[in-house]
Tab-separated table of C-alpha atoms and ligand atoms in Angstrom:
chain	number	residue	atom	x	y	z
A	1	MET	CA	-66.044	-83.421	1.337
A	2	SER	CA	-69.327	-85.471	1.766
A	3	LEU	CA	-72.713	-83.766	1.298
A	4	THR	CA	-75.167	-85.940	2.440
A	5	PRO	CA	-78.753	-85.358	4.294
A	6	ALA	CA	-78.200	-86.953	7.412
A	7	PRO	CA	-80.968	-88.817	9.526
A	8	SER	CA	-80.107	-87.805	12.947
A	9	PRO	CA	-78.228	-84.661	13.978
A	10	PRO	CA	-74.487	-85.683	14.265
A	11	PRO	CA	-72.040	-83.675	16.262
A	12	ILE	CA	-71.198	-80.298	14.466
A	13	LEU	CA	-67.835	-80.411	14.507
A	14	SER	CA	-65.642	-83.123	15.934
A	15	ASN	CA	-61.980	-84.332	15.076
A	16	THR	CA	-61.987	-87.885	13.921
A	17	LYS	CA	-59.139	-90.215	12.553
A	18	PRO	CA	-59.068	-90.112	8.936
A	19	ARG	CA	-61.718	-91.867	7.216
A	20	LYS	CA	-61.247	-93.863	3.720
A	21	THR	CA	-62.912	-90.627	1.927
A	22	GLN	CA	-60.122	-88.370	3.265
A	23	THR	CA	-56.575	-88.137	1.872
A	24	GLU	CA	-53.603	-87.362	4.058
A	25	PHE	CA	-51.810	-84.740	1.899
A	26	SER	CA	-48.415	-84.350	2.332
A	27	ALA	CA	-46.708	-80.817	1.365
A	28	ALA	CA	-46.031	-82.374	-2.131
A	29	SER	CA	-48.883	-84.115	-2.788
A	30	TYR	CA	-50.583	-81.026	-1.978
A	31	PHE	CA	-48.997	-79.006	-4.571
A	32	ALA	CA	-49.299	-81.604	-6.852
A	33	THR	CA	-52.963	-81.950	-6.594
A	34	GLN	CA	-54.285	-78.593	-5.766
A	35	PRO	CA	-54.293	-75.669	-8.430
A	36	ALA	CA	-52.310	-72.394	-8.228
A	37	PRO	CA	-53.447	-69.218	-8.267
A	38	PRO	CA	-53.881	-67.740	-11.286
A	39	THR	CA	-51.920	-65.038	-10.509
A	40	LEU	CA	-49.253	-66.523	-8.542
A	41	ASP	CA	-46.583	-66.066	-11.245
A	42	ARG	CA	-47.009	-62.314	-11.410
A	43	ASP	CA	-46.785	-61.671	-7.774
A	44	VAL	CA	-43.700	-63.705	-7.399
A	45	ALA	CA	-42.038	-62.130	-10.238
A	46	SER	CA	-42.460	-58.669	-8.871
A	47	ALA	CA	-41.534	-59.850	-5.373
A	48	ARG	CA	-38.378	-61.280	-6.421
A	49	GLU	CA	-37.348	-58.170	-8.364
A	50	TRP	CA	-38.481	-56.167	-5.166
A	51	VAL	CA	-36.250	-58.557	-2.730
A	52	GLN	CA	-33.351	-58.291	-5.379
A	53	ARG	CA	-33.534	-54.186	-4.773
A	54	GLN	CA	-33.512	-54.557	-1.176
A	55	VAL	CA	-30.459	-56.984	-1.362
A	56	THR	CA	-28.460	-54.516	-3.442
A	57	ALA	CA	-29.627	-51.705	-0.852
A	58	GLY	CA	-27.620	-53.732	1.799
A	59	ARG	CA	-30.979	-54.524	3.717
A	60	ARG	CA	-32.424	-57.596	5.853
A	61	VAL	CA	-35.808	-58.567	4.516
A	62	VAL	CA	-38.412	-60.000	6.596
A	63	LEU	CA	-41.706	-61.568	5.404
A	64	VAL	CA	-44.587	-60.986	7.548
A	65	THR	CA	-47.530	-63.012	6.915
A	66	SER	CA	-51.074	-61.559	8.442
A	67	GLY	CA	-54.555	-61.772	8.757
A	68	GLY	CA	-56.635	-65.468	8.420
A	69	THR	CA	-57.205	-67.536	5.611
A	70	THR	CA	-60.462	-68.876	4.419
A	71	VAL	CA	-61.281	-72.424	3.034
A	72	PRO	CA	-64.382	-72.075	0.406
A	73	LEU	CA	-66.846	-74.683	0.590
A	74	GLU	CA	-67.872	-74.479	-3.254
A	75	LEU	CA	-65.939	-73.820	-6.264
A	76	ASN	CA	-68.227	-70.815	-7.353
A	77	VAL	CA	-67.665	-69.724	-3.728
A	78	VAL	CA	-70.824	-68.733	-1.503
A	79	ARG	CA	-69.909	-70.141	1.359
A	80	PHE	CA	-66.559	-70.372	3.235
A	81	LEU	CA	-65.066	-70.946	6.646
A	82	ASP	CA	-62.560	-68.033	8.228
A	83	ASN	CA	-60.069	-68.059	10.315
A	84	PHE	CA	-59.982	-65.647	13.061
A	85	SER	CA	-57.522	-62.706	12.579
A	86	ALA	CA	-58.017	-58.826	12.109
A	87	GLY	CA	-54.328	-58.607	10.908
A	88	THR	CA	-53.402	-56.436	13.757
A	89	ARG	CA	-50.358	-58.428	14.631
A	90	GLY	CA	-49.011	-58.515	11.632
A	91	ALA	CA	-49.786	-54.871	10.235
A	92	THR	CA	-48.354	-53.454	13.633
A	93	SER	CA	-45.067	-55.700	13.325
A	94	ALA	CA	-44.382	-54.669	9.917
A	95	GLU	CA	-44.120	-50.750	11.138
A	96	TYR	CA	-41.526	-51.743	13.764
A	97	PHE	CA	-39.493	-53.720	11.391
A	98	LEU	CA	-39.524	-51.070	8.790
A	99	SER	CA	-38.427	-48.655	11.870
A	100	GLN	CA	-35.458	-50.941	12.637
A	101	GLY	CA	-34.272	-51.021	8.555
A	102	TYR	CA	-35.942	-54.245	7.617
A	103	ALA	CA	-37.568	-54.436	4.190
A	104	VAL	CA	-40.949	-56.099	4.815
A	105	LEU	CA	-42.657	-58.518	2.283
A	106	PHE	CA	-45.977	-57.905	3.680
A	107	MET	CA	-48.314	-61.023	2.451
A	108	HIS	CA	-51.949	-60.467	4.316
A	109	ARG	CA	-55.370	-61.562	3.633
A	110	GLN	CA	-57.196	-58.951	1.436
A	111	HIS	CA	-58.702	-56.106	3.212
A	112	SER	CA	-57.261	-57.073	6.532
A	113	LEU	CA	-55.286	-54.120	8.376
A	114	GLN	CA	-52.060	-52.706	6.732
A	115	PRO	CA	-48.974	-50.796	8.448
A	116	TYR	CA	-50.082	-47.521	8.931
A	117	SER	CA	-53.717	-47.066	7.429
A	118	ARG	CA	-54.402	-49.585	10.312
A	119	HIS	CA	-54.218	-46.513	12.741
A	120	TYR	CA	-57.522	-45.163	10.754
A	121	SER	CA	-59.268	-48.729	10.477
A	122	HIS	CA	-63.028	-48.232	9.811
A	123	SER	CA	-63.712	-50.278	12.773
A	124	VAL	CA	-61.239	-48.476	15.326
A	125	HIS	CA	-60.865	-45.272	14.321
A	126	PRO	CA	-62.888	-44.120	10.867
A	127	PHE	CA	-60.826	-41.871	8.745
A	128	LEU	CA	-63.785	-39.630	8.139
A	129	ASP	CA	-64.032	-38.600	11.813
A	130	VAL	CA	-60.635	-37.228	11.874
A	131	LEU	CA	-61.616	-34.568	9.307
A	132	GLU	CA	-63.822	-31.390	9.217
A	133	LEU	CA	-65.204	-28.896	6.928
A	134	GLU	CA	-64.695	-25.529	7.309
A	135	HIS	CA	-67.738	-23.525	8.632
A	136	GLU	CA	-69.482	-27.085	9.489
A	137	PRO	CA	-72.904	-26.659	11.029
A	138	ALA	CA	-72.648	-27.769	14.702
A	139	GLN	CA	-73.919	-30.861	15.556
A	140	PRO	CA	-77.367	-30.968	17.123
A	141	GLU	CA	-77.480	-31.930	20.687
A	142	PRO	CA	-78.738	-35.693	20.881
A	143	ALA	CA	-82.342	-35.283	21.429
A	144	SER	CA	-84.009	-36.549	24.634
A	145	PRO	CA	-86.848	-38.768	24.796
A	146	GLU	CA	-89.136	-35.921	26.049
A	147	THR	CA	-88.171	-33.225	23.516
A	148	ALA	CA	-87.498	-35.461	20.474
A	149	PRO	CA	-90.808	-35.514	19.066
A	150	SER	CA	-91.240	-31.677	18.930
A	151	ILE	CA	-87.901	-30.922	17.776
A	152	PRO	CA	-87.355	-32.413	14.447
A	153	ALA	CA	-83.931	-33.619	13.267
A	154	PRO	CA	-82.338	-31.532	10.421
A	155	THR	CA	-82.887	-33.494	7.115
A	156	HIS	CA	-79.840	-34.299	4.865
A	157	ASP	CA	-81.052	-31.676	2.639
A	158	GLN	CA	-80.860	-28.635	5.157
A	159	ASP	CA	-77.516	-30.109	6.125
A	160	GLU	CA	-76.377	-29.948	2.704
A	161	ALA	CA	-77.538	-26.529	2.094
A	162	ASN	CA	-75.614	-25.216	5.183
A	163	ILE	CA	-72.194	-26.732	3.630
A	164	ASP	CA	-70.389	-24.509	1.501
A	165	PRO	CA	-69.172	-26.475	-1.446
A	166	ASN	CA	-65.993	-24.783	-1.680
A	167	ALA	CA	-65.197	-25.335	2.312
A	168	GLN	CA	-61.767	-26.608	3.139
A	169	ILE	CA	-61.271	-29.604	4.334
A	170	THR	CA	-59.010	-29.890	7.506
A	171	VAL	CA	-57.703	-32.429	10.051
A	172	ARG	CA	-59.144	-32.001	13.515
A	173	PRO	CA	-56.586	-30.440	15.693
A	174	ASP	CA	-56.548	-33.011	18.287
A	175	THR	CA	-55.401	-35.420	15.885
A	176	GLN	CA	-53.046	-33.595	13.746
A	177	ALA	CA	-50.029	-34.588	15.608
A	178	HIS	CA	-50.736	-38.121	15.893
A	179	LEU	CA	-51.974	-37.961	11.732
A	180	ALA	CA	-48.805	-36.096	10.846
A	181	SER	CA	-46.203	-38.780	12.629
A	182	VAL	CA	-48.148	-41.710	10.726
A	183	LEU	CA	-48.386	-40.000	7.692
A	184	ARG	CA	-44.537	-39.211	8.002
A	185	ALA	CA	-43.522	-42.620	8.644
A	186	TYR	CA	-45.813	-44.098	5.739
A	187	LYS	CA	-44.456	-41.304	3.320
A	188	ARG	CA	-40.773	-42.213	4.302
A	189	VAL	CA	-41.454	-46.015	3.615
A	190	LYS	CA	-42.955	-45.457	0.442
A	191	ARG	CA	-39.985	-43.343	-1.008
A	192	SER	CA	-37.596	-45.915	0.236
A	193	ASP	CA	-39.403	-48.750	-1.482
A	194	ALA	CA	-38.853	-51.002	1.620
A	195	LEU	CA	-42.625	-52.229	1.477
A	196	HIS	CA	-43.820	-54.454	-0.743
A	197	THR	CA	-47.785	-56.261	-0.379
A	198	VAL	CA	-48.625	-59.526	-1.879
A	199	THR	CA	-52.663	-60.688	-0.842
A	200	PHE	CA	-54.134	-63.941	-0.388
A	201	VAL	CA	-57.577	-64.886	0.427
A	202	THR	CA	-57.839	-68.598	0.560
A	203	VAL	CA	-55.901	-71.088	2.225
A	204	ASN	CA	-54.828	-72.617	-1.197
A	205	GLU	CA	-53.642	-68.796	-2.502
A	206	TYR	CA	-51.679	-68.854	1.263
A	207	LEU	CA	-49.680	-71.878	0.936
A	208	PHE	CA	-48.750	-71.514	-2.777
A	209	LEU	CA	-47.758	-67.958	-2.481
A	210	LEU	CA	-45.508	-68.768	0.565
A	211	ARG	CA	-43.866	-71.684	-0.944
A	212	ALA	CA	-43.185	-69.570	-4.243
A	213	LEU	CA	-42.003	-66.679	-2.410
A	214	ALA	CA	-39.766	-68.688	-0.056
A	215	GLN	CA	-38.227	-70.325	-3.035
A	216	ASP	CA	-37.928	-67.735	-5.650
A	217	ALA	CA	-37.983	-64.504	-3.884
A	218	LEU	CA	-36.928	-64.598	0.079
A	219	SER	CA	-33.945	-67.106	-0.938
A	220	LEU	CA	-31.971	-64.216	-2.461
A	221	ALA	CA	-31.861	-62.599	0.993
A	222	GLY	CA	-29.897	-65.686	2.405
A	223	ARG	CA	-29.248	-65.336	6.214
A	224	GLY	CA	-30.511	-61.910	6.130
A	225	ALA	CA	-34.239	-63.228	5.503
A	226	LEU	CA	-36.507	-63.467	8.462
A	227	TYR	CA	-39.750	-65.270	8.462
A	228	TYR	CA	-42.740	-63.853	10.824
A	229	LEU	CA	-45.685	-65.868	10.245
A	230	ALA	CA	-48.412	-64.585	12.158
A	231	ALA	CA	-51.445	-65.139	10.008
A	232	ALA	CA	-54.050	-67.777	11.336
A	233	VAL	CA	-53.734	-70.248	8.836
A	234	SER	CA	-57.006	-73.064	8.632
A	235	ASP	CA	-55.911	-76.656	9.587
A	236	PHE	CA	-58.692	-78.063	7.399
A	237	PHE	CA	-59.633	-77.602	3.958
A	238	LEU	CA	-61.759	-79.069	1.089
A	239	PRO	CA	-59.543	-80.422	-1.851
A	240	THR	CA	-60.961	-78.953	-4.983
A	241	GLN	CA	-61.888	-82.434	-6.424
A	242	LYS	CA	-64.151	-82.652	-3.611
A	243	MET	CA	-66.083	-79.574	-3.611
A	244	SER	CA	-69.338	-78.828	-5.117
A	245	GLU	CA	-69.304	-76.885	-8.155
A	246	HIS	CA	-72.196	-74.738	-7.406
A	247	LYS	CA	-73.602	-73.471	-4.147
A	248	ILE	CA	-74.779	-76.087	-1.909
A	249	GLN	CA	-78.593	-76.427	-1.795
A	250	SER	CA	-80.429	-76.230	1.511
A	251	GLY	CA	-83.636	-78.370	1.839
A	252	LYS	CA	-81.917	-81.686	2.314
A	253	GLY	CA	-81.410	-81.767	6.136
A	254	THR	CA	-78.240	-81.750	7.754
A	255	LEU	CA	-75.268	-80.446	6.144
A	256	ASN	CA	-72.210	-83.010	6.903
A	257	ILE	CA	-68.761	-81.302	5.862
A	258	GLU	CA	-65.953	-83.769	5.868
A	259	MET	CA	-62.655	-81.908	5.651
A	260	ASP	CA	-58.744	-83.104	4.910
A	261	GLN	CA	-55.957	-81.551	6.903
A	262	VAL	CA	-53.827	-79.017	5.420
A	263	PRO	CA	-50.209	-80.174	5.197
A	264	LYS	CA	-47.728	-78.748	7.857
A	265	ILE	CA	-45.334	-76.410	5.960
A	266	LEU	CA	-43.098	-75.379	8.397
A	267	ARG	CA	-40.842	-78.357	8.079
A	268	PRO	CA	-40.355	-78.302	4.506
A	269	LEU	CA	-40.120	-74.367	4.802
A	270	THR	CA	-37.468	-75.069	7.351
A	271	GLU	CA	-35.438	-77.961	5.207
A	272	ASP	CA	-35.888	-77.096	1.901
A	273	TRP	CA	-37.632	-74.008	0.754
A	274	SER	CA	-35.724	-71.578	2.697
A	275	ALA	CA	-32.990	-73.508	4.623
A	276	ASN	CA	-30.900	-70.598	5.380
A	277	ALA	CA	-33.450	-68.003	6.815
A	278	PHE	CA	-34.319	-67.253	10.432
A	279	ILE	CA	-38.100	-68.614	10.838
A	280	VAL	CA	-40.261	-67.804	13.630
A	281	SER	CA	-44.140	-68.804	13.663
A	282	PHE	CA	-46.879	-67.956	16.004
A	283	LYS	CA	-48.987	-70.287	18.124
A	284	LEU	CA	-52.447	-69.095	19.068
A	285	GLU	CA	-54.185	-71.070	22.100
A	286	THR	CA	-57.129	-70.396	24.033
A	287	ASP	CA	-56.633	-72.597	26.684
A	288	MET	CA	-53.538	-71.073	28.395
A	289	ALA	CA	-52.648	-74.766	29.721
A	290	LEU	CA	-51.483	-75.805	26.450
A	291	LEU	CA	-49.868	-73.029	24.928
A	292	LEU	CA	-46.290	-73.759	26.164
A	293	PRO	CA	-46.644	-77.474	25.381
A	294	LYS	CA	-48.116	-76.736	21.912
A	295	ALA	CA	-45.379	-73.922	21.304
A	296	ARG	CA	-42.605	-76.447	22.222
A	297	GLN	CA	-44.276	-79.397	20.079
A	298	ALA	CA	-44.320	-77.121	17.097
A	299	LEU	CA	-40.635	-76.249	17.548
A	300	ASP	CA	-39.452	-79.736	17.815
A	301	ARG	CA	-41.634	-81.092	14.866
A	302	TYR	CA	-40.790	-78.684	12.431
A	303	GLY	CA	-37.361	-77.855	13.509
A	304	HIS	CA	-37.469	-73.795	13.115
A	305	HIS	CA	-35.957	-71.015	15.440
A	306	LEU	CA	-38.658	-69.854	17.265
A	307	VAL	CA	-42.433	-70.018	18.247
A	308	ILE	CA	-44.045	-67.304	19.917
A	309	GLY	CA	-47.003	-68.386	21.972
A	310	ASN	CA	-49.867	-66.101	22.279
A	311	GLU	CA	-53.396	-66.565	24.223
A	312	LEU	CA	-56.678	-65.392	22.433
A	313	HIS	CA	-57.631	-62.748	25.021
A	314	THR	CA	-54.318	-61.860	26.598
A	315	ARG	CA	-52.323	-61.445	23.260
A	316	LYS	CA	-52.137	-58.004	23.173
A	317	HIS	CA	-50.370	-57.459	26.445
A	318	GLN	CA	-48.031	-60.730	26.695
A	319	VAL	CA	-46.275	-63.263	24.549
A	320	VAL	CA	-44.371	-66.058	25.231
A	321	PHE	CA	-40.786	-66.703	23.217
A	322	VAL	CA	-39.804	-70.606	23.019
A	323	SER	CA	-36.880	-71.715	21.872
A	324	ARG	CA	-34.265	-74.500	21.780
A	325	ALA	CA	-32.388	-72.499	24.191
A	326	GLU	CA	-35.218	-71.149	26.202
A	327	PRO	CA	-38.033	-74.275	26.150
A	328	ASP	CA	-39.675	-73.339	29.119
A	329	GLY	CA	-40.219	-69.928	27.547
A	330	ARG	CA	-39.627	-66.421	28.295
A	331	TRP	CA	-42.670	-64.189	28.566
A	332	VAL	CA	-42.571	-60.749	26.870
A	333	ARG	CA	-45.259	-58.409	28.808
A	334	LEU	CA	-46.230	-54.915	28.516
A	335	GLU	CA	-46.449	-52.880	31.643
A	336	ARG	CA	-49.918	-51.377	32.434
A	337	THR	CA	-48.409	-47.766	32.459
A	338	GLU	CA	-46.744	-48.998	29.030
A	339	GLU	CA	-49.982	-49.854	27.903
A	340	GLU	CA	-51.807	-46.768	29.068
A	341	SER	CA	-49.085	-44.609	27.374
A	342	GLY	CA	-50.052	-46.425	24.094
A	343	LYS	CA	-47.090	-48.714	23.685
A	344	GLU	CA	-47.502	-51.698	22.019
A	345	ILE	CA	-46.365	-55.228	22.438
A	346	GLU	CA	-44.999	-55.355	18.742
A	347	GLU	CA	-42.405	-53.127	19.813
A	348	LEU	CA	-41.009	-55.371	22.467
A	349	ILE	CA	-41.643	-58.355	20.148
A	350	ILE	CA	-39.521	-56.901	17.223
A	351	GLN	CA	-36.850	-55.517	19.216
A	352	GLU	CA	-36.155	-58.841	20.303
A	353	LEU	CA	-36.548	-60.609	17.400
A	354	VAL	CA	-33.902	-58.234	15.511
A	355	LEU	CA	-31.306	-59.275	18.581
A	356	GLN	CA	-31.947	-62.783	17.912
A	357	HIS	CA	-31.377	-62.514	14.226
A	358	SER	CA	-28.616	-60.701	14.479
A	359	GLN	CA	-27.011	-62.987	16.742
A	360	TRP	CA	-28.057	-65.989	14.639
A	361	ILE	CA	-26.381	-64.211	11.772
A	362	ALA	CA	-23.066	-63.348	13.707
A	363	ALA	CA	-22.898	-67.283	15.145
A	364	ALA	CA	-23.032	-68.262	11.429
B	401	PAZ	O1	-54.490	-60.400	13.777
B	401	PAZ	P1	-54.696	-60.423	14.936
B	401	PAZ	O2	-54.033	-59.303	15.872
B	401	PAZ	O3	-55.964	-60.131	15.262
B	401	PAZ	O4	-54.313	-61.748	15.697
B	401	PAZ	C1	-53.041	-62.026	15.594
B	401	PAZ	C2	-52.812	-63.617	15.709
B	401	PAZ	C3	-53.390	-64.212	17.501
B	401	PAZ	C4	-53.591	-64.390	14.918
B	401	PAZ	C5	-51.511	-64.108	15.857
B	401	PAZ	O5	-50.811	-63.760	16.607
B	401	PAZ	C6	-51.289	-65.604	15.650
B	401	PAZ	O6	-51.348	-66.432	16.685
B	401	PAZ	N1	-51.263	-66.214	14.841
B	401	PAZ	C7	-50.672	-67.752	14.489
B	401	PAZ	C8	-52.185	-68.305	14.521
B	401	PAZ	C9	-52.033	-70.019	14.860
B	401	PAZ	O7	-51.826	-70.492	15.517
B	401	PAZ	O8	-52.564	-70.595	13.783
């Protein structure tokens, strides 16, 4: 990274050919020069034991990656770049894989959505709103602008005084059926030991974890292993050798950040780290015209089995499956009525993948 005051404002972000200061990282040089996360060995050891138990139980194992990676700008991180992803695709898909009898190794960005609890995430459906207190005082009517000054809102203390400290907490009747079905599925999965989670934050943690889990854990599942790479992974990063140790100071004018390319790891994953597994990657584009060509290009370059293409704004309604058998892509779409009834596109995606994985195993 070069951090230099710029005399005149340069384009904020631009793609250029590598300059002298940039290194082109292969996967091998990346792992040889960047630091392994301190918790890596522990995470991989517990995942390996878990995969072994799943194999013994006769289950197929899917590694679901979910959420976005960050790229820290300083060693003592104050600032970082982030990749867009709430983790909805990954968390939702994990539930459908579990319902199809797969064991799920859920590798997700810390604090992103997780299977089951995603139904009550703070942004979509806050958990506290599902609950009610016995004898809860009625909510005051929202004040109109004319009445507002003459009717003071109850104070926090008055509210507290009206609530019996021993009051029972119950689930709102209108949400009981849904919560019960989510809870039942969650408890069933917990009892069965079919879900194991590992977390990452930075792109470096993501890369080290993916490689180690592939080589040392997932490989135990042989052709029963499936990779479902839905995480949004940064394409650019700052090698630790080029990072500022302390918080980058302001006051020196424009900040120029020159980043190196993250090595493409799909090819080593497919050829070396997990040569026996069925590998599915996602491709996100914002320009619909690029979606199919980019998905095909990924398939040709990396040699894995399937690319699922999705466009940012329509990703919850439609995706396109691109494989060597179907290079022009096959669209999977939710009907409007299905969507209105709460059906999720991940149900269709996973149904199709389970079928393709089975056919691939049978063909071997
Ligand atoms: O997590 P989310 O549901 O908000 O988004 C999912 C997604 C768009 C990140 C995923 O479907 C995807 O396309 N992942 C790969 C992104 C990429 O091209 O790197």
